[in-house]
Amino acid sequence: MTEQNENSNKKQISFRMIKATEEDYKYCYSLYENNMKELIQKSMEYKPEIFKANFRLNEIRMIEEKESGEFIGFFQIQYKKNLTYIKEIQIQKAFQDIGYENQILKIIEKEANENKLSKLEMNMKNDYYLKQIFKDFGFKTTKELNNSSILSFN
């Protein structure tokens, strides 16, 4: 378990990261569907089985708000040969854009550096709200795809 705090002009950010368990699948899927289904359907058919196929407990950490003890999101990263691949960052809408995403990116960057993986990468839908947060953090678009972009940070 890792804890993180940040003072923000908007709200005090305080959370814990906890390894996901099988029992967390339903929460993760529901959050993913709430955040992504409509966005995905703009460009392709939404297929719930894709989320299930990519749900790997060893890659997922739950984000628990310390004050309430409630889960507010999760993220999923995969360590590859020369990079850390960010598969998902999902935050409940009520907690978006107040600093959690930035703090999660800082943690991912720190862990990547500790593992000597200097490159971070993510495939992101072009109109997903996180794209601007990633760009502000320093990610650059390295490849444009039909409805998404590959973003890299190194």
mmCIF file of C-alpha atoms in Angstrom:
data_model
loop_
_atom_site.group_PDB
_atom_site.id
_atom_site.type_symbol
_atom_site.label_atom_id
_atom_site.label_comp_id
_atom_site.label_asym_id
_atom_site.label_seq_id
_atom_site.Cartn_x
_atom_site.Cartn_y
_atom_site.Cartn_z
ATOM 1 C CA MET A 1 0.000 0.000 0.000
ATOM 2 C CA THR A 2 1.283 3.445 -0.945
ATOM 3 C CA GLU A 3 -0.047 6.722 0.349
ATOM 4 C CA GLN A 4 -0.020 10.106 -1.369
ATOM 5 C CA ASN A 5 -1.001 13.597 -0.247
ATOM 6 C CA GLU A 6 -1.111 16.867 -2.155
ATOM 7 C CA ASN A 7 -2.336 20.327 -1.284
ATOM 8 C CA SER A 8 -4.456 21.773 -4.045
ATOM 9 C CA ASN A 9 -6.251 25.080 -4.435
ATOM 10 C CA LYS A 10 -9.462 23.147 -4.982
ATOM 11 C CA LYS A 11 -9.334 20.307 -2.474
ATOM 12 C CA GLN A 12 -6.995 18.362 -0.230
ATOM 13 C CA ILE A 13 -5.947 15.253 -2.117
ATOM 14 C CA SER A 14 -5.178 12.250 0.015
ATOM 15 C CA PHE A 15 -5.312 8.672 -1.179
ATOM 16 C CA ARG A 16 -3.936 5.173 -0.827
ATOM 17 C CA MET A 17 -3.095 2.725 -3.573
ATOM 18 C CA ILE A 18 -4.042 -0.874 -2.889
ATOM 19 C CA LYS A 19 -3.385 -3.949 -5.035
ATOM 20 C CA ALA A 20 -6.560 -5.085 -6.756
ATOM 21 C CA THR A 21 -8.260 -8.356 -5.897
ATOM 22 C CA GLU A 22 -10.787 -10.455 -7.831
ATOM 23 C CA GLU A 23 -13.531 -8.766 -5.810
ATOM 24 C CA ASP A 24 -12.547 -5.408 -7.350
ATOM 25 C CA TYR A 25 -13.376 -6.487 -10.920
ATOM 26 C CA LYS A 26 -17.032 -5.416 -10.739
ATOM 27 C CA TYR A 27 -16.125 -1.941 -9.434
ATOM 28 C CA CYS A 28 -13.371 -1.498 -12.033
ATOM 29 C CA TYR A 29 -15.575 -2.601 -14.898
ATOM 30 C CA SER A 30 -18.460 -0.383 -13.793
ATOM 31 C CA LEU A 31 -16.164 2.652 -13.528
ATOM 32 C CA TYR A 32 -14.565 1.889 -16.896
ATOM 33 C CA GLU A 33 -17.977 1.537 -18.515
ATOM 34 C CA ASN A 34 -19.247 4.789 -16.954
ATOM 35 C CA ASN A 35 -16.168 6.698 -18.118
ATOM 36 C CA MET A 36 -15.500 5.095 -21.485
ATOM 37 C CA LYS A 37 -18.531 3.433 -23.096
ATOM 38 C CA GLU A 38 -20.001 6.556 -24.681
ATOM 39 C CA LEU A 39 -16.575 7.750 -25.819
ATOM 40 C CA ILE A 40 -15.725 4.388 -27.394
ATOM 41 C CA GLN A 41 -19.098 4.146 -29.121
ATOM 42 C CA LYS A 42 -18.359 7.369 -31.009
ATOM 43 C CA SER A 43 -15.811 5.518 -33.119
ATOM 44 C CA MET A 44 -16.421 1.772 -32.743
ATOM 45 C CA GLU A 45 -18.547 -0.928 -31.185
ATOM 46 C CA TYR A 46 -18.238 -1.159 -27.394
ATOM 47 C CA LYS A 47 -17.178 -4.698 -26.427
ATOM 48 C CA PRO A 48 -17.244 -5.439 -22.678
ATOM 49 C CA GLU A 49 -15.245 -8.639 -23.178
ATOM 50 C CA ILE A 50 -12.166 -6.586 -24.123
ATOM 51 C CA PHE A 51 -12.013 -5.079 -20.625
ATOM 52 C CA LYS A 52 -12.330 -8.517 -19.038
ATOM 53 C CA ALA A 53 -9.584 -9.948 -21.264
ATOM 54 C CA ASN A 54 -7.215 -7.125 -20.277
ATOM 55 C CA PHE A 55 -8.011 -7.166 -16.542
ATOM 56 C CA ARG A 56 -4.833 -8.452 -14.878
ATOM 57 C CA LEU A 57 -4.683 -8.197 -11.099
ATOM 58 C CA ASN A 58 -0.893 -7.945 -10.978
ATOM 59 C CA GLU A 59 -1.051 -4.726 -13.053
ATOM 60 C CA ILE A 60 -3.922 -2.954 -11.250
ATOM 61 C CA ARG A 61 -3.989 -0.736 -8.194
ATOM 62 C CA MET A 62 -7.104 0.602 -6.613
ATOM 63 C CA ILE A 63 -7.213 4.244 -5.552
ATOM 64 C CA GLU A 64 -8.853 4.745 -2.178
ATOM 65 C CA GLU A 65 -9.637 8.208 -0.878
ATOM 66 C CA LYS A 66 -8.234 8.352 2.648
ATOM 67 C CA GLU A 67 -10.920 10.595 4.102
ATOM 68 C CA SER A 68 -13.899 8.432 3.097
ATOM 69 C CA GLY A 69 -12.188 5.060 2.670
ATOM 70 C CA GLU A 70 -14.049 4.701 -0.635
ATOM 71 C CA PHE A 71 -12.524 3.643 -3.917
ATOM 72 C CA ILE A 72 -12.476 6.539 -6.365
ATOM 73 C CA GLY A 73 -10.662 4.840 -9.221
ATOM 74 C CA PHE A 74 -7.930 2.523 -10.375
ATOM 75 C CA PHE A 75 -4.968 2.452 -12.680
ATOM 76 C CA GLN A 76 -3.284 -0.311 -14.619
ATOM 77 C CA ILE A 77 0.335 -0.345 -15.766
ATOM 78 C CA GLN A 78 2.391 -2.950 -17.550
ATOM 79 C CA TYR A 79 6.165 -3.094 -17.481
ATOM 80 C CA LYS A 80 7.537 -3.963 -20.904
ATOM 81 C CA LYS A 81 11.086 -4.382 -22.164
ATOM 82 C CA ASN A 82 12.107 -0.706 -22.322
ATOM 83 C CA LEU A 83 9.026 1.120 -21.133
ATOM 84 C CA THR A 84 6.174 1.396 -18.693
ATOM 85 C CA TYR A 85 2.876 1.119 -20.541
ATOM 86 C CA ILE A 86 -0.069 2.869 -18.890
ATOM 87 C CA LYS A 87 -3.076 0.741 -19.777
ATOM 88 C CA GLU A 88 -5.742 2.561 -17.760
ATOM 89 C CA ILE A 89 -6.260 5.455 -15.427
ATOM 90 C CA GLN A 90 -9.910 5.601 -14.412
ATOM 91 C CA ILE A 91 -11.176 8.114 -11.863
ATOM 92 C CA GLN A 92 -14.801 8.660 -10.847
ATOM 93 C CA LYS A 93 -16.172 11.789 -12.503
ATOM 94 C CA ALA A 94 -16.648 13.579 -9.159
ATOM 95 C CA PHE A 95 -12.902 13.263 -8.499
ATOM 96 C CA GLN A 96 -11.605 14.106 -11.983
ATOM 97 C CA ASP A 97 -9.511 17.199 -12.717
ATOM 98 C CA ILE A 98 -8.675 18.003 -9.088
ATOM 99 C CA GLY A 99 -5.182 16.525 -8.973
ATOM 100 C CA TYR A 100 -5.496 12.758 -8.564
ATOM 101 C CA GLU A 101 -4.429 12.114 -12.156
ATOM 102 C CA ASN A 102 -1.265 14.211 -11.780
ATOM 103 C CA GLN A 103 -0.315 12.471 -8.553
ATOM 104 C CA ILE A 104 -0.833 9.062 -10.130
ATOM 105 C CA LEU A 105 1.373 10.066 -13.070
ATOM 106 C CA LYS A 106 4.089 11.188 -10.642
ATOM 107 C CA ILE A 107 3.949 7.810 -8.888
ATOM 108 C CA ILE A 108 4.086 5.930 -12.199
ATOM 109 C CA GLU A 109 7.036 8.074 -13.328
ATOM 110 C CA LYS A 110 8.876 7.451 -10.038
ATOM 111 C CA GLU A 111 8.349 3.688 -10.274
ATOM 112 C CA ALA A 112 9.452 3.667 -13.921
ATOM 113 C CA ASN A 113 12.659 5.472 -12.954
ATOM 114 C CA GLU A 114 13.249 3.034 -10.087
ATOM 115 C CA ASN A 115 12.890 0.172 -12.592
ATOM 116 C CA LYS A 116 15.217 1.963 -15.025
ATOM 117 C CA LEU A 117 12.455 2.269 -17.610
ATOM 118 C CA SER A 118 12.914 5.784 -18.918
ATOM 119 C CA LYS A 119 9.937 5.768 -21.277
ATOM 120 C CA LEU A 120 6.237 5.942 -20.375
ATOM 121 C CA GLU A 121 3.648 5.279 -23.053
ATOM 122 C CA MET A 122 -0.132 5.259 -23.404
ATOM 123 C CA ASN A 123 -2.659 4.839 -26.198
ATOM 124 C CA MET A 124 -5.433 7.357 -25.574
ATOM 125 C CA LYS A 125 -8.701 8.237 -27.266
ATOM 126 C CA ASN A 126 -8.284 11.636 -28.900
ATOM 127 C CA ASP A 127 -11.189 13.226 -27.050
ATOM 128 C CA TYR A 128 -10.595 11.689 -23.607
ATOM 129 C CA TYR A 129 -10.269 14.275 -20.819
ATOM 130 C CA LEU A 130 -6.914 12.863 -19.640
ATOM 131 C CA LYS A 131 -5.168 13.762 -22.898
ATOM 132 C CA GLN A 132 -4.622 17.376 -21.831
ATOM 133 C CA ILE A 133 -3.461 16.317 -18.351
ATOM 134 C CA PHE A 134 -0.902 14.005 -19.956
ATOM 135 C CA LYS A 135 0.293 16.765 -22.311
ATOM 136 C CA ASP A 136 0.591 19.219 -19.407
ATOM 137 C CA PHE A 137 2.651 16.588 -17.561
ATOM 138 C CA GLY A 138 5.076 16.454 -20.487
ATOM 139 C CA PHE A 139 3.796 13.621 -22.678
ATOM 140 C CA LYS A 140 4.176 14.115 -26.427
ATOM 141 C CA THR A 141 2.152 12.556 -29.219
ATOM 142 C CA THR A 142 4.427 10.111 -31.017
ATOM 143 C CA LYS A 143 1.897 8.491 -33.337
ATOM 144 C CA GLU A 144 -1.595 9.382 -34.527
ATOM 145 C CA LEU A 145 -4.005 6.484 -35.040
ATOM 146 C CA ASN A 146 -7.591 6.558 -36.347
ATOM 147 C CA ASN A 147 -9.326 7.617 -33.130
ATOM 148 C CA SER A 148 -6.468 7.689 -30.658
ATOM 149 C CA SER A 149 -2.851 8.696 -30.203
ATOM 150 C CA ILE A 150 0.247 7.083 -28.763
ATOM 151 C CA LEU A 151 1.635 9.428 -26.111
ATOM 152 C CA SER A 152 5.181 9.080 -24.782
ATOM 153 C CA PHE A 153 7.153 10.614 -21.950
ATOM 154 C CA ASN A 154 10.913 10.284 -21.570
#
